Coordinates of C-alpha atoms and ligand atoms in Angstrom, one line a residue:
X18 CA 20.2 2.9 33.2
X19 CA 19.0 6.0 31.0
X20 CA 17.7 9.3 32.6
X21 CA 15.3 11.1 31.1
X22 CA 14.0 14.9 31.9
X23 CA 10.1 14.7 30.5
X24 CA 9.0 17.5 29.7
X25 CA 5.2 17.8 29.7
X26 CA 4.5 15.4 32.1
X27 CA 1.0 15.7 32.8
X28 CA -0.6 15.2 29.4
X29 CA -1.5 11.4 27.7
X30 CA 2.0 10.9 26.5
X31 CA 3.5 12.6 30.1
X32 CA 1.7 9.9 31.9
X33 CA 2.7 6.9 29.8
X34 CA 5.9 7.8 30.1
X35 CA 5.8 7.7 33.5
X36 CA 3.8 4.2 33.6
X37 CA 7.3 3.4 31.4
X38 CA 9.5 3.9 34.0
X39 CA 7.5 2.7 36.6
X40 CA 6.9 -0.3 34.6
X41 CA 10.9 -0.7 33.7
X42 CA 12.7 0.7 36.4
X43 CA 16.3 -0.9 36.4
X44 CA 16.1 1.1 32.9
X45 CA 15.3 4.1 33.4
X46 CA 15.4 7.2 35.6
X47 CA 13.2 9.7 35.4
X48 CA 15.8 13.3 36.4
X49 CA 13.1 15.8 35.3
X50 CA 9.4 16.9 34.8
X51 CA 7.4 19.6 33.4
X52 CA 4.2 20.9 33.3
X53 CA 2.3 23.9 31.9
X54 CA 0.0 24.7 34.3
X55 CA -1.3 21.5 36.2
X56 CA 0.3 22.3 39.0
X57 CA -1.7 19.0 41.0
X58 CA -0.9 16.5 38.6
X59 CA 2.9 17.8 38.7
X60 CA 2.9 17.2 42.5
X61 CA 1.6 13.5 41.9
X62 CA 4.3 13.0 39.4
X63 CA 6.9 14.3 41.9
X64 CA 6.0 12.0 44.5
X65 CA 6.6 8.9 41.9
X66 CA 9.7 10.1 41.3
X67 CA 11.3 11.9 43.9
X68 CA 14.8 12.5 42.9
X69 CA 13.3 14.7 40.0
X70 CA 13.6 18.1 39.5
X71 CA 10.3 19.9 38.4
X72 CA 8.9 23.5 36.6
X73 CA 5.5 24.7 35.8
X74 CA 6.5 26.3 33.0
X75 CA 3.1 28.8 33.0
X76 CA 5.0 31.2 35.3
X77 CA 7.0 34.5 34.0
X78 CA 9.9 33.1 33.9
X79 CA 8.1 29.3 32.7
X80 CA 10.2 29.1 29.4
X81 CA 14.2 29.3 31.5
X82 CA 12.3 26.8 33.6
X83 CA 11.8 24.7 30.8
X84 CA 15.8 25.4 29.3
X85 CA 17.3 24.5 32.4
X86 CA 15.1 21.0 32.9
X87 CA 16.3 20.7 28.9
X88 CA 19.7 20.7 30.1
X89 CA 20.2 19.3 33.3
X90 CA 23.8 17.8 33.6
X91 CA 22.4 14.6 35.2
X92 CA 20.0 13.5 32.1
X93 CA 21.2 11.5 29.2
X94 CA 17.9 12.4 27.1
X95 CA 14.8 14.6 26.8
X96 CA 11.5 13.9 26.0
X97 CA 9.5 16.3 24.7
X98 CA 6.3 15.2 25.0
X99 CA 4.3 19.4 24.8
X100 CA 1.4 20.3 22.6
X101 CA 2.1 22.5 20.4
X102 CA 5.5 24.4 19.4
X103 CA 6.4 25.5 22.7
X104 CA 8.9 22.8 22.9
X105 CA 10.9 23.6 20.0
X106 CA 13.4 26.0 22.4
X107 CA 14.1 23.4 24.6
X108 CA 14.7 20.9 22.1
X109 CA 17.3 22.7 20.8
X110 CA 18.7 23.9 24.1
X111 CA 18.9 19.9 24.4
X112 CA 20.8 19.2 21.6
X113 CA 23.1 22.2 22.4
X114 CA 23.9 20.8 25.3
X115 CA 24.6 17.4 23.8
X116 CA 21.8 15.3 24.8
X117 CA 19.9 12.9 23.0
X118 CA 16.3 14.0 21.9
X119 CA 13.1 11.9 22.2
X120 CA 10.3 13.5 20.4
X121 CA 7.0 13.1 20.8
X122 CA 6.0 16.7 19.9
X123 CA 5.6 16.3 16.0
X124 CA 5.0 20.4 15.9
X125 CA 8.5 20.6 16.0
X126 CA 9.9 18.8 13.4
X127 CA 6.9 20.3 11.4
X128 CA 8.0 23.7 12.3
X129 CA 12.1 23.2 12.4
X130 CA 12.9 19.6 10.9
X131 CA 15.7 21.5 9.0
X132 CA 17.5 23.2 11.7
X133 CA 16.9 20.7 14.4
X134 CA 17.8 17.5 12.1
X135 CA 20.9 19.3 11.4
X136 CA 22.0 20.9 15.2
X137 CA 21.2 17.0 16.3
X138 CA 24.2 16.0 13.3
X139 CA 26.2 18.9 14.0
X140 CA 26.3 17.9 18.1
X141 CA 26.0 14.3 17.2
X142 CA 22.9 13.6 19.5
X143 CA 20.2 11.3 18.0
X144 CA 16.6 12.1 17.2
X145 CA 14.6 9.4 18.7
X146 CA 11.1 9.3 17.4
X147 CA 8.0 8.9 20.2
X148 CA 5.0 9.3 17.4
X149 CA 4.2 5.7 16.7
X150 CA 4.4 5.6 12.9
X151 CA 7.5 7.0 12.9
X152 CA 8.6 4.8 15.8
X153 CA 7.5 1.9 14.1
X154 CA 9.5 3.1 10.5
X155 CA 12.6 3.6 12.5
X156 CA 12.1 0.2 14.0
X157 CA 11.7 -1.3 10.5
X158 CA 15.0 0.5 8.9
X159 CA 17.0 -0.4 12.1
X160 CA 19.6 1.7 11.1
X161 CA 19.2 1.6 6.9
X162 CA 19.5 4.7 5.7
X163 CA 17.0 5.9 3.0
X164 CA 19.3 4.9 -0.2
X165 CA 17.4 1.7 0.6
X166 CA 14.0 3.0 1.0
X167 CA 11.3 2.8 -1.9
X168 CA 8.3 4.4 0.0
X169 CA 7.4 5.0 3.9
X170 CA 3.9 3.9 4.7
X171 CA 2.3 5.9 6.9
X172 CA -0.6 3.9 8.9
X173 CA -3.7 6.2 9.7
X174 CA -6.8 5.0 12.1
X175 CA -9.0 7.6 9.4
X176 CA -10.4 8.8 12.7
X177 CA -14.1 9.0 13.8
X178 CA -15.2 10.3 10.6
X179 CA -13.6 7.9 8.2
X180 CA -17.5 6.8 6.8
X181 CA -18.9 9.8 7.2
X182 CA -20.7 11.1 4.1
X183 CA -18.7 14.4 3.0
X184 CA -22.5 16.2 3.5
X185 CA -22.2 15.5 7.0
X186 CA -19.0 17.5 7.8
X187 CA -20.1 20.4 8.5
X188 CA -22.3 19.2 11.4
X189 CA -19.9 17.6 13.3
X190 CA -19.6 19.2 16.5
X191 CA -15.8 19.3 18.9
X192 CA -17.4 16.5 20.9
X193 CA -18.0 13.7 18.2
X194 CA -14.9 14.9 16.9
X195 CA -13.4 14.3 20.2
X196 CA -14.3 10.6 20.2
X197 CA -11.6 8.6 18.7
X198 CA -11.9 5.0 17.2
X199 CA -8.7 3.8 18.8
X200 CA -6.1 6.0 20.7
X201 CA -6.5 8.1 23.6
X202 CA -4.9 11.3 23.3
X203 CA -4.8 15.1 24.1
X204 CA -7.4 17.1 22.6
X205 CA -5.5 19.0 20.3
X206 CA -4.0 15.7 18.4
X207 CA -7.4 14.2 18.6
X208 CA -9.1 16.8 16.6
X209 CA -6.3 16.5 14.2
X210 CA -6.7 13.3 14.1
X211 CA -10.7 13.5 12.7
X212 CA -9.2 16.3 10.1
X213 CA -6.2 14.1 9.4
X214 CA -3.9 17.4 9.7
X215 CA -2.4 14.9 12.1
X216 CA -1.3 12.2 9.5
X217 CA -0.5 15.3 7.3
X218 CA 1.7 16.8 10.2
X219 CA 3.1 13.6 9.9
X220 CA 4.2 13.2 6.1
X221 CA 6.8 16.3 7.2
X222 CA 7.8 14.8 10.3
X223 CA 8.7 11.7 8.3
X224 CA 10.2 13.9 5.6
X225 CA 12.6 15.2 7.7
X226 CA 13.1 11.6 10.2
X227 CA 14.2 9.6 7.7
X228 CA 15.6 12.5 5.2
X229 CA 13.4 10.9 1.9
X230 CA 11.8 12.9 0.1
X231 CA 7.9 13.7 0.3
X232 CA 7.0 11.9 -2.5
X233 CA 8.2 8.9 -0.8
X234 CA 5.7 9.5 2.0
X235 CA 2.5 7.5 1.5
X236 CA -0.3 6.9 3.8
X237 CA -3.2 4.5 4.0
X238 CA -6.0 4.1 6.1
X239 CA -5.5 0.8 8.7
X240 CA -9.0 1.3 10.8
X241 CA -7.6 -1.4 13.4
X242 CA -4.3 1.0 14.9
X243 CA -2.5 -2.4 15.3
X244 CA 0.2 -2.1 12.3
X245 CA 1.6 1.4 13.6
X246 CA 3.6 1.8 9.9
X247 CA 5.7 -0.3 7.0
X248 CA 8.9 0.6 5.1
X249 CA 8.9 -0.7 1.4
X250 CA 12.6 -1.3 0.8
X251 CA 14.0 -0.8 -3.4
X252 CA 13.9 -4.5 -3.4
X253 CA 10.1 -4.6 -3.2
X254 CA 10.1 -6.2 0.7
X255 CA 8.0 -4.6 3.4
X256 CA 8.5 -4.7 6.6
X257 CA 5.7 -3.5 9.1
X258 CA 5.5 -3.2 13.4
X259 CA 3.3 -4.2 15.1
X260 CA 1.9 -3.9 18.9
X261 CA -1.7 -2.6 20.7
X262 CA -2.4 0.9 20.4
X263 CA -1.0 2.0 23.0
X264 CA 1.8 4.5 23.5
X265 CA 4.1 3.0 26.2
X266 CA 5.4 0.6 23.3
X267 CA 6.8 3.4 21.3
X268 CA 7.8 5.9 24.1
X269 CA 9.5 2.5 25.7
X270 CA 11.6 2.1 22.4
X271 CA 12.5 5.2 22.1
X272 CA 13.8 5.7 25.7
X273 CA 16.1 2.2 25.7
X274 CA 17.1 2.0 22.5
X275 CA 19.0 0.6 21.3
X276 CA 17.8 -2.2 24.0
X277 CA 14.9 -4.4 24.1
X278 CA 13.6 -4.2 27.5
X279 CA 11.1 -7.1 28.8
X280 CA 8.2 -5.1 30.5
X281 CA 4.6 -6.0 31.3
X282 CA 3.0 -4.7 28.5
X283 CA 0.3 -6.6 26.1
X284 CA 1.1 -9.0 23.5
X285 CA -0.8 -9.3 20.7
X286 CA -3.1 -12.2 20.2
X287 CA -3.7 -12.7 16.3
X288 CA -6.6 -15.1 16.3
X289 CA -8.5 -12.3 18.6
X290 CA -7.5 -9.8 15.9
X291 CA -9.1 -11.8 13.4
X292 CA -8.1 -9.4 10.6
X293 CA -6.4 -6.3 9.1
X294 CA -7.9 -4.1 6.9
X295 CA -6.3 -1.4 4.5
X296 CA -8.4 1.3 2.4
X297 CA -7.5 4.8 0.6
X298 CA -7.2 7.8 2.2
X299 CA -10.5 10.2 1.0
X300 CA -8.4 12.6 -0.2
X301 CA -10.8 15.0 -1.8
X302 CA -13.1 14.9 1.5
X303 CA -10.2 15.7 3.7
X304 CA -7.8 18.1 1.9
X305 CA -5.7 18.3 5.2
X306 CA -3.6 15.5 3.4
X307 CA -2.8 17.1 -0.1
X308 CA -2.0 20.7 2.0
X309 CA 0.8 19.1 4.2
X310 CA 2.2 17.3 0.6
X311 CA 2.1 20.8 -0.6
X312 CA 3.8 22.3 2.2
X313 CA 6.5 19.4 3.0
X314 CA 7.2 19.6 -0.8
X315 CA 7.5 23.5 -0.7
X316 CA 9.7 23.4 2.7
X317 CA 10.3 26.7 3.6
X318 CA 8.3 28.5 5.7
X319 CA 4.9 27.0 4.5
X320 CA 5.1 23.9 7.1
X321 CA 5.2 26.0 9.8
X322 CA 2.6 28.6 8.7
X323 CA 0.5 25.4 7.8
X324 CA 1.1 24.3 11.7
X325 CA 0.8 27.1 13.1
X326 CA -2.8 28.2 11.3
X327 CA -4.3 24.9 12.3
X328 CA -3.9 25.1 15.8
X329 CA -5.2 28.3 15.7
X330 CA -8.4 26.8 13.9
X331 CA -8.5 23.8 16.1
X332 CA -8.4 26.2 19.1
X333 CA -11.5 27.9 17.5
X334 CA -13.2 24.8 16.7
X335 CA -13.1 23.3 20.2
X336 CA -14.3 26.6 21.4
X337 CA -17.6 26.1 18.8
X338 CA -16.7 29.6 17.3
X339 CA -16.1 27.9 13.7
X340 CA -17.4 24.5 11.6
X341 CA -15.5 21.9 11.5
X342 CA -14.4 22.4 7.4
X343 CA -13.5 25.8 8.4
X344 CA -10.1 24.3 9.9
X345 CA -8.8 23.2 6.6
X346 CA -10.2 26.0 4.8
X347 CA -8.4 28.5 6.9
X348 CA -5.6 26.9 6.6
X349 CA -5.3 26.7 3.1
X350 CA -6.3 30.3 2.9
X351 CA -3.5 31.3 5.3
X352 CA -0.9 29.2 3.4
X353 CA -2.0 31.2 0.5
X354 CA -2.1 34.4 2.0
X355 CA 1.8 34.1 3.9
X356 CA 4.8 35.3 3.0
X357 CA 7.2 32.8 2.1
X358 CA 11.1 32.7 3.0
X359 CA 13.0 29.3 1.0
X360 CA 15.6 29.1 3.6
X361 CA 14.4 30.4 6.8
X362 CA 16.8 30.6 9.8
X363 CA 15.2 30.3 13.3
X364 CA 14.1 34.0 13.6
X365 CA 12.1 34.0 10.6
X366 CA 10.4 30.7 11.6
X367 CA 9.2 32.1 14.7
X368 CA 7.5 35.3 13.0
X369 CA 6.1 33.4 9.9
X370 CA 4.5 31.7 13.1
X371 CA 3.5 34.4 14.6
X372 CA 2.0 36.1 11.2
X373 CA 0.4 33.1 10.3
X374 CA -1.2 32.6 13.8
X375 CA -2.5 36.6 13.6
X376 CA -3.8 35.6 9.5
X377 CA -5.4 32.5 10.9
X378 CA -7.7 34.5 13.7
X379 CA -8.5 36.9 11.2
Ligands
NAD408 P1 -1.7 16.8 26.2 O1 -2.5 18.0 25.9 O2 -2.3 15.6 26.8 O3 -0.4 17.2 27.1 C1 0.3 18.3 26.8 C2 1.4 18.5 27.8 O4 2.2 19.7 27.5 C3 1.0 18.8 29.3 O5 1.9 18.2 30.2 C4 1.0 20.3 29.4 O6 1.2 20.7 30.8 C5 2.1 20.7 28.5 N1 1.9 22.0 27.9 C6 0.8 22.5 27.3 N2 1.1 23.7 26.8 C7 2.3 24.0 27.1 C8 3.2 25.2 26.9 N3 2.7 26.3 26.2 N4 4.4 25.2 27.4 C9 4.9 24.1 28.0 N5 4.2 23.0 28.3 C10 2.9 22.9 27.8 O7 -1.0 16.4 24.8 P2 -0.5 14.9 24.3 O8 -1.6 14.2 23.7 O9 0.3 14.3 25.4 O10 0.5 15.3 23.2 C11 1.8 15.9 23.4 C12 2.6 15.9 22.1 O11 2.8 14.6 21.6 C13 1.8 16.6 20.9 O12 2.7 17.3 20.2 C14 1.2 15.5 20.2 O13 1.0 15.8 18.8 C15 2.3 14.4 20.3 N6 1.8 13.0 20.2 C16 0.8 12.6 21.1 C17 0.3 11.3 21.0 C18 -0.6 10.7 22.0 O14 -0.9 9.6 22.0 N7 -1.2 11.5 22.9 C19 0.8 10.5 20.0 C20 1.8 11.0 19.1 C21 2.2 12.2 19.2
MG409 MG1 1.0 9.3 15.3

């Protein structure tokens, strides 16, 4: 029996998670819940699991809340399962305390792979990765560690825009952007997801995973979401994992590894399927893939600038103040436009946040 504090709750991966431990309950416990500011939806998720402590963490005195869920002497791990970088505190506070870390929240290793990879080592917790492409890499290497890795393959939907003419973009509006092909997610992924900033964000989360470096990191397009990622091995073998698109598969693995847990989920039925297709990213049409190569290849401060200016332009583009190209192009302006620190320690990560988040709404 593993218990869990989940922090974010209420939002798409919140919610599977709970279907998770409603759906495996001899396995785990859910000790904790969080959410920002739906304070409805937390009461709901209270009375499914009543032994759990809760926070809104919207409230002055929100991010404590959220520290002392992170470190509540009952749970064996945390799930962090916010939007955004607000979880990267906790997370820490987490390790600090010695529990193991599920993360869903790719912002953070984006923002702090460095310093949270190595507090995880130096308290000898684990890093158990929620995203499903990673999921599905770590379930590939089962344990090989990347002396053995040729490439990681990074499996990308290529959104709802994949075959839209590049004369197009600018006319797509928060709303078609909104409507993805095959996952249902939060809005803020899901716009990433039709800019791929998200498979970008993901190139550095892999970076820092798996510790390989970027140039190891490939992606290609896989319109069908069904293999969720593939490990070439120096031998020339790949191995890839497979399952529906739905998140309770990796959230699942993540929370009982290193058990396989029977559960009602799915199966995949292969003659349905029919077949898998594989293309090239469009590279030149969505620059949001050759930025985060730049950025996970600089390290330093430019992933989280990078981050950290893209949610900003999300944020504007949902809101209809800017066209959809404008979010790469102010991002790529602000990564210009920062300062850069080589080594940054956790201070200077938070205010090249903060300056590139002022930069970005200039
Ligand atoms: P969501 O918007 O549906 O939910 C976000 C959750 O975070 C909510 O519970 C909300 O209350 C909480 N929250 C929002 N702002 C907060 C703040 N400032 N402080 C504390 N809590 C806050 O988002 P989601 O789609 O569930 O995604 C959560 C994270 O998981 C994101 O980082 C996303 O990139 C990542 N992720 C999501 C999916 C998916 O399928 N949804 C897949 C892979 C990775
Ligand atoms: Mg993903």
């Amino acid at each position: 029996m593993k218990k869990i504090v989940v922090l974010g709750a209420t939002g798409s991966i919140g919610q599977s998670a709970r279907k998770v431990a409603r759906d495996i309950p001899e396995h785990l416990q859910i000790v904790g819940l969080s959410a920002h500011a739906n304070a409805d939806e937390l009461a709901v998720a209270a009375r499914e699991f009543p032994a759990a402590k809760t926070a809104l963490s919207s409230g002055p005195d929100g991010a404590q809340r959220l520290i002392e869920l992170a470190t509540l002497p009952e749970a064996d791990m945390v799930l962090i399962a916010i939007v955004g970088t607000a979880g990267l505190k906790p997370a820490l506070a987490a390790i600090e305390a010695g529990k193991d870390i599920a993360v869903a929240s790719k912002e953070i290793l984006v923002m702090a792979g460095e310093i949270v990879m190595a507090a995880a080592a130096r308290q000898g917790v684990k890093v158990l990765p929620v995203d499903s492409e990673h999921n599905a890499i770590f379930q590939c290497l089962d344990g090989r560690g990347s002396r053995h890795v040729q490439r990681l393959i990074l499996t990308c939907s290529g959104g709802p825009f994949r075959q839209t003419p590049r004369e197009e973009l600018p006319g797509v509006t928060p709303e078609m952007a909104l409507k993805h092909p095959t996952w249902s997610m939060g809005r803020k992924i899901t716009i990433d997801s039709a800019t791929l900033f998200n498979k970008g964000l993901e190139m550095i989360e892999a970076r820092w995973l798996f510790d390989v470096p970027m140039e190891k990191v490939d992606v290609t397009i896989h319109p069908q979401s069904i293999i969720h990622s593939m490990v070439e091995f120096v031998d020339g073998s790949v191995l890839a994992q497979l399952s529906h698109s739905d998140m309770c598969f990796p959230i699942q693995y993540a929370v009982t590894w290193p058990e396989r847990v029977a559960n009602s989920l799915r199966p995949l039925d292969f003659a349905a399927l029919g077949k898998l297709e594989f293309e090239a990213p469009r590279r030149e049409d969505f620059p949001a893939l050759d930025l985060a190569r730049r950025a996970g290849e600089t390290g330093g401060t430019l992933p989280a600038v990078l981050n950290a200016a893209n949610e900003v332009a999300v944020q504007a583009f949902l809101d209809h103040r800017i066209p959809f190209p404008k979010i790469w192009e102010t991002v790529a302006r602000v990564m210009d436009e920062s300062p850069f620190v080589a080594h940054p320690g956790l201070d200077e990560l938070l205010e090249a946040d903060r300056l590139a988040r002022e930069l970005a709404a200039k």
